[in-house]
Amino acid sequence: GGRPGDLERVERFIHVEWKRRGCDIEEWGPNRLGIFRDAFEAVVQAFTIWAPILTTIKREYDGYSEHLAKENERLLIVEGRLQSIEKDVAEKVYHIRKEAEDELARGLIESGREAVELHKELSALQAQKAASDQMLLRETEARKALQDKLPDTERQLQLVIKGYNEQLKDAKKMMLATGASSMSEIETRFKGMVQVQAMWDLEARLVEEKGVVQEHANELQAKLIGTRNLLEQERALSMRAREAMEGLEREVSRVLRFLPAQFPEVDTLAIKGGVLTLQGEGW
């Protein structure tokens, strides 16, 4: 058996060792466990009747404590490795995210620049087309005026030719009547008859005007062909600009689909001045 004095000694041992080792009631550790292990050993030695069962109980508790200590050491090692792995993964995720964002920003900037250049080219072509339209309008009006004038000119030419033929018939009659051998002889005889020369001059002038009208008509035809070519170029550039804008919209849509899954902290995406801007709690 054991005596109450032994119990008091064990309790005093626990109290003294607790203060000497500076243990805290809120903390668990080797010092605190060591105090109660020594106290339990003292109880086994003091209470000899209970010594066998108490020794067995102590052996089991000590074995399980050692097992827990080894498991704790192993968990600390695993926890350290996990922290190192988490750190490596976080660094890799950061670099992958940054590379993806940089690549995306470069792609959007290049698409934006291409769209701006195409817009500039399209604006230049539109201005050129507007100038060509004005020129074509003026040339069309001039051509219409010439075409309106052409029938009168042709009628005047027909009248001149008719008059010339009549004068020629009269001249032949004069030649038969006077016995002259040529028109120059008739002109020498009848100097006052200057209408023939006037008719010839008028005919030459009308022929010349007709040639000028035809030349203007040819120039207008050439300008019309040039204007059609400009319109074809404008259509091609408009198509390229539209394809570039559609490509940019698809890229932005892809980004908007990609961001919520990969970067939930991003709320909105915007392009200001050709620069990608990400907005959200983490940005």
Short mmCIF file of C-alpha atoms in Angstrom, two decimals:
data_model
loop_
_atom_site.label_atom_id
_atom_site.label_comp_id
_atom_site.label_asym_id
_atom_site.label_seq_id
_atom_site.Cartn_x
_atom_site.Cartn_y
_atom_site.Cartn_z
CA GLY A 1 0.00 0.00 0.00
CA GLY A 2 0.89 3.63 0.03
CA ARG A 3 0.75 6.30 2.69
CA PRO A 4 -0.88 9.73 2.48
CA GLY A 5 2.55 11.24 2.98
CA ASP A 6 3.71 9.68 -0.29
CA LEU A 7 0.75 11.25 -2.04
CA GLU A 8 1.60 14.65 -0.56
CA ARG A 9 5.22 14.28 -1.69
CA VAL A 10 4.11 13.51 -5.23
CA GLU A 11 1.77 16.50 -5.29
CA ARG A 12 4.53 18.77 -3.86
CA PHE A 13 6.95 17.42 -6.48
CA ILE A 14 4.52 18.34 -9.27
CA HIS A 15 3.98 21.83 -7.81
CA VAL A 16 7.70 22.55 -7.36
CA GLU A 17 8.75 21.19 -10.78
CA TRP A 18 5.93 23.09 -12.49
CA LYS A 19 7.28 26.39 -11.17
CA ARG A 20 10.94 25.47 -11.66
CA ARG A 21 10.45 24.53 -15.29
CA GLY A 22 8.23 27.55 -15.98
CA CYS A 23 5.33 25.56 -17.40
CA ASP A 24 2.12 27.25 -18.60
CA ILE A 25 -1.34 25.75 -18.12
CA GLU A 26 -2.25 26.79 -21.72
CA GLU A 27 0.82 25.18 -23.34
CA TRP A 28 1.76 21.55 -23.94
CA GLY A 29 5.37 20.45 -24.31
CA PRO A 30 8.16 18.04 -23.32
CA ASN A 31 8.85 19.82 -19.96
CA ARG A 32 5.23 19.54 -18.84
CA LEU A 33 5.02 15.89 -19.93
CA GLY A 34 8.31 15.10 -18.16
CA ILE A 35 6.96 16.39 -14.83
CA PHE A 36 3.95 14.05 -14.90
CA ARG A 37 6.04 11.13 -16.20
CA ASP A 38 8.36 11.43 -13.19
CA ALA A 39 5.37 11.90 -10.86
CA PHE A 40 3.72 8.75 -12.24
CA GLU A 41 6.98 6.83 -11.69
CA ALA A 42 7.01 8.06 -8.09
CA VAL A 43 3.40 6.87 -7.63
CA VAL A 44 4.34 3.41 -8.97
CA GLN A 45 7.23 3.16 -6.51
CA ALA A 46 5.13 4.44 -3.59
CA PHE A 47 2.06 2.29 -4.12
CA THR A 48 3.63 -1.16 -4.46
CA ILE A 49 0.32 -3.00 -4.52
CA TRP A 50 -0.72 -1.19 -7.70
CA ALA A 51 2.78 -1.17 -9.16
CA PRO A 52 2.30 -3.94 -11.79
CA ILE A 53 -0.85 -2.51 -13.36
CA LEU A 54 0.41 1.06 -13.04
CA THR A 55 3.68 0.05 -14.73
CA THR A 56 1.72 -1.54 -17.59
CA ILE A 57 -0.45 1.57 -17.94
CA LYS A 58 2.63 3.79 -17.85
CA ARG A 59 4.36 1.63 -20.47
CA GLU A 60 1.37 1.97 -22.81
CA TYR A 61 1.12 5.70 -22.30
CA ASP A 62 4.87 6.14 -22.80
CA GLY A 63 4.77 4.05 -25.99
CA TYR A 64 1.86 6.02 -27.36
CA SER A 65 3.54 9.31 -26.37
CA GLU A 66 6.70 8.29 -28.23
CA HIS A 67 4.58 7.29 -31.20
CA LEU A 68 2.83 10.69 -31.15
CA ALA A 69 6.20 12.45 -30.82
CA LYS A 70 7.55 10.61 -33.86
CA GLU A 71 4.37 11.33 -35.81
CA ASN A 72 4.63 14.99 -34.82
CA GLU A 73 8.23 15.14 -36.03
CA ARG A 74 7.21 13.49 -39.29
CA LEU A 75 4.28 15.88 -39.69
CA LEU A 76 6.58 18.83 -39.04
CA ILE A 77 8.90 17.58 -41.80
CA VAL A 78 5.94 17.04 -44.15
CA GLU A 79 4.54 20.46 -43.25
CA GLY A 80 7.90 22.06 -44.04
CA ARG A 81 8.03 20.28 -47.37
CA LEU A 82 4.43 21.30 -48.12
CA GLN A 83 5.25 24.93 -47.31
CA SER A 84 8.26 24.76 -49.62
CA ILE A 85 6.13 23.17 -52.37
CA GLU A 86 3.40 25.77 -51.87
CA LYS A 87 6.00 28.52 -52.13
CA ASP A 88 7.41 27.03 -55.35
CA VAL A 89 3.91 26.56 -56.80
CA ALA A 90 2.96 30.13 -55.88
CA GLU A 91 6.10 31.46 -57.57
CA LYS A 92 5.45 29.37 -60.69
CA VAL A 93 1.79 30.44 -60.80
CA TYR A 94 2.88 34.07 -60.46
CA HIS A 95 5.38 33.77 -63.31
CA ILE A 96 2.90 31.86 -65.50
CA ARG A 97 0.20 34.44 -64.80
CA LYS A 98 2.58 37.32 -65.50
CA GLU A 99 3.79 35.72 -68.77
CA ALA A 100 0.18 35.07 -69.82
CA GLU A 101 -0.82 38.65 -69.01
CA ASP A 102 2.21 40.07 -70.82
CA GLU A 103 1.57 37.88 -73.87
CA LEU A 104 -2.10 38.82 -73.86
CA ALA A 105 -1.28 42.52 -73.49
CA ARG A 106 1.22 42.34 -76.37
CA GLY A 107 -1.35 40.57 -78.57
CA LEU A 108 -4.04 43.13 -77.79
CA ILE A 109 -1.66 46.04 -78.32
CA GLU A 110 -0.52 44.67 -81.69
CA SER A 111 -4.14 44.07 -82.75
CA GLY A 112 -5.04 47.58 -81.62
CA ARG A 113 -2.13 49.07 -83.52
CA GLU A 114 -3.05 47.17 -86.67
CA ALA A 115 -6.66 48.32 -86.34
CA VAL A 116 -5.49 51.95 -85.90
CA GLU A 117 -3.25 51.72 -88.97
CA LEU A 118 -6.05 50.21 -91.03
CA HIS A 119 -8.38 52.92 -89.79
CA LYS A 120 -5.88 55.57 -90.87
CA GLU A 121 -5.53 53.98 -94.31
CA LEU A 122 -9.30 53.70 -94.60
CA SER A 123 -9.74 57.36 -93.60
CA ALA A 124 -7.13 58.41 -96.17
CA LEU A 125 -8.87 56.37 -98.87
CA GLN A 126 -12.24 57.79 -97.87
CA ALA A 127 -10.84 61.33 -98.14
CA GLN A 128 -9.30 60.44 -101.51
CA LYS A 129 -12.61 58.94 -102.61
CA ALA A 130 -14.48 62.07 -101.53
CA ALA A 131 -12.06 64.20 -103.56
CA SER A 132 -12.42 61.82 -106.51
CA ASP A 133 -16.19 61.97 -106.19
CA GLN A 134 -16.06 65.76 -106.34
CA MET A 135 -13.76 65.64 -109.35
CA LEU A 136 -15.95 63.01 -111.00
CA LEU A 137 -19.02 65.15 -110.37
CA ARG A 138 -17.37 68.16 -111.98
CA GLU A 139 -16.13 66.08 -114.91
CA THR A 140 -19.58 64.50 -115.30
CA GLU A 141 -21.19 67.91 -115.35
CA ALA A 142 -18.62 69.12 -117.89
CA ARG A 143 -19.18 66.01 -120.00
CA LYS A 144 -22.93 66.50 -119.84
CA ALA A 145 -22.51 70.10 -120.92
CA LEU A 146 -20.34 68.98 -123.82
CA GLN A 147 -22.82 66.25 -124.71
CA ASP A 148 -25.65 68.78 -124.61
CA LYS A 149 -23.61 71.05 -126.84
CA LEU A 150 -22.58 68.29 -129.25
CA PRO A 151 -25.97 67.96 -131.06
CA ASP A 152 -26.04 71.71 -131.76
CA THR A 153 -22.48 71.55 -133.00
CA GLU A 154 -23.29 68.59 -135.22
CA ARG A 155 -26.36 70.38 -136.56
CA GLN A 156 -24.26 73.45 -137.27
CA LEU A 157 -21.70 71.23 -139.01
CA GLN A 158 -24.43 69.63 -141.11
CA LEU A 159 -25.71 73.08 -142.06
CA VAL A 160 -22.20 74.15 -142.97
CA ILE A 161 -21.67 71.01 -145.05
CA LYS A 162 -25.02 71.54 -146.72
CA GLY A 163 -24.17 75.15 -147.41
CA TYR A 164 -20.74 74.11 -148.66
CA ASN A 165 -22.29 71.59 -151.02
CA GLU A 166 -24.71 74.20 -152.28
CA GLN A 167 -21.84 76.63 -152.74
CA LEU A 168 -19.89 73.92 -154.56
CA LYS A 169 -22.82 73.33 -156.88
CA ASP A 170 -23.06 77.07 -157.51
CA ALA A 171 -19.33 77.21 -158.14
CA LYS A 172 -19.58 74.42 -160.69
CA LYS A 173 -22.41 76.25 -162.35
CA MET A 174 -20.26 79.39 -162.40
CA MET A 175 -17.36 77.47 -163.86
CA LEU A 176 -19.61 76.15 -166.63
CA ALA A 177 -21.13 79.56 -167.18
CA THR A 178 -17.87 81.51 -167.14
CA GLY A 179 -15.60 78.87 -168.64
CA ALA A 180 -13.29 79.05 -165.61
CA SER A 181 -11.02 76.07 -165.06
CA SER A 182 -10.65 76.29 -161.27
CA MET A 183 -12.09 77.84 -158.14
CA SER A 184 -9.10 80.15 -157.84
CA GLU A 185 -9.93 81.61 -161.21
CA ILE A 186 -13.52 82.17 -160.06
CA GLU A 187 -12.25 83.75 -156.82
CA THR A 188 -10.02 86.03 -158.88
CA ARG A 189 -12.95 87.04 -160.98
CA PHE A 190 -15.35 87.38 -158.08
CA LYS A 191 -13.31 88.73 -155.16
CA GLY A 192 -16.45 89.92 -153.48
CA MET A 193 -17.62 86.33 -153.04
CA VAL A 194 -15.77 85.55 -149.79
CA GLN A 195 -18.45 83.36 -148.32
CA VAL A 196 -16.83 80.16 -149.57
CA GLN A 197 -13.66 80.79 -147.58
CA ALA A 198 -15.76 81.68 -144.53
CA MET A 199 -17.59 78.39 -144.91
CA TRP A 200 -14.35 76.47 -145.08
CA ASP A 201 -13.04 78.22 -141.99
CA LEU A 202 -16.27 77.46 -140.12
CA GLU A 203 -16.07 73.81 -141.17
CA ALA A 204 -12.48 73.54 -139.91
CA ARG A 205 -13.43 75.16 -136.61
CA LEU A 206 -16.36 72.83 -136.12
CA VAL A 207 -14.21 69.79 -136.88
CA GLU A 208 -11.66 71.03 -134.33
CA GLU A 209 -14.38 71.56 -131.68
CA LYS A 210 -15.68 68.08 -132.33
CA GLY A 211 -12.17 66.68 -131.72
CA VAL A 212 -11.93 68.61 -128.43
CA VAL A 213 -15.29 67.24 -127.32
CA GLN A 214 -14.16 63.70 -128.12
CA GLU A 215 -10.88 64.25 -126.21
CA HIS A 216 -12.81 65.43 -123.12
CA ALA A 217 -15.06 62.39 -123.41
CA ASN A 218 -12.01 60.07 -123.46
CA GLU A 219 -10.50 61.81 -120.39
CA LEU A 220 -13.78 61.42 -118.48
CA GLN A 221 -13.87 57.73 -119.38
CA ALA A 222 -10.31 57.25 -118.03
CA LYS A 223 -11.20 59.06 -114.78
CA LEU A 224 -14.28 56.90 -114.36
CA ILE A 225 -12.10 53.79 -114.62
CA GLY A 226 -9.67 55.24 -112.03
CA THR A 227 -12.55 56.00 -109.67
CA ARG A 228 -13.83 52.42 -109.96
CA ASN A 229 -10.34 51.16 -109.01
CA LEU A 230 -10.29 53.46 -105.95
CA LEU A 231 -13.69 52.12 -104.90
CA GLU A 232 -12.41 48.54 -105.16
CA GLN A 233 -9.38 49.45 -102.97
CA GLU A 234 -11.67 51.07 -100.42
CA ARG A 235 -13.83 47.93 -100.26
CA ALA A 236 -10.72 45.75 -99.74
CA LEU A 237 -9.41 48.00 -96.94
CA SER A 238 -12.85 48.15 -95.31
CA MET A 239 -12.92 44.35 -95.30
CA ARG A 240 -9.43 44.18 -93.76
CA ALA A 241 -10.40 46.72 -91.09
CA ARG A 242 -13.56 44.77 -90.29
CA GLU A 243 -11.58 41.50 -90.02
CA ALA A 244 -9.03 43.19 -87.72
CA MET A 245 -11.79 44.56 -85.46
CA GLU A 246 -13.50 41.14 -85.38
CA GLY A 247 -10.16 39.53 -84.45
CA LEU A 248 -9.71 42.09 -81.66
CA GLU A 249 -13.23 41.43 -80.37
CA ARG A 250 -12.62 37.66 -80.40
CA GLU A 251 -9.36 38.15 -78.48
CA VAL A 252 -11.08 40.31 -75.87
CA SER A 253 -13.92 37.77 -75.58
CA ARG A 254 -11.38 35.01 -75.07
CA VAL A 255 -9.71 37.04 -72.34
CA LEU A 256 -13.04 37.74 -70.65
CA ARG A 257 -13.79 33.98 -70.65
CA PHE A 258 -10.29 33.14 -69.43
CA LEU A 259 -9.99 35.65 -66.58
CA PRO A 260 -12.94 34.61 -64.34
CA ALA A 261 -11.70 31.01 -64.18
CA GLN A 262 -7.97 31.69 -63.85
CA PHE A 263 -8.00 35.04 -62.01
CA PRO A 264 -11.23 35.34 -59.98
CA GLU A 265 -9.93 38.52 -58.32
CA VAL A 266 -10.23 40.34 -61.71
CA ASP A 267 -13.61 42.06 -62.15
CA THR A 268 -13.22 43.96 -65.38
CA LEU A 269 -10.84 44.29 -68.32
CA ALA A 270 -10.42 47.45 -70.36
CA ILE A 271 -8.09 48.82 -73.06
CA LYS A 272 -7.18 52.49 -72.61
CA GLY A 273 -4.79 54.16 -75.04
CA GLY A 274 -3.69 50.76 -76.43
CA VAL A 275 -2.81 49.46 -72.85
CA LEU A 276 -4.48 46.47 -71.16
CA THR A 277 -6.01 47.35 -67.74
CA LEU A 278 -7.17 44.71 -65.24
CA GLN A 279 -9.45 45.88 -62.43
CA GLY A 280 -10.48 43.99 -59.28
CA GLU A 281 -9.78 43.41 -55.59
CA GLY A 282 -6.37 41.87 -56.28
CA TRP A 283 -5.26 44.42 -58.90
#
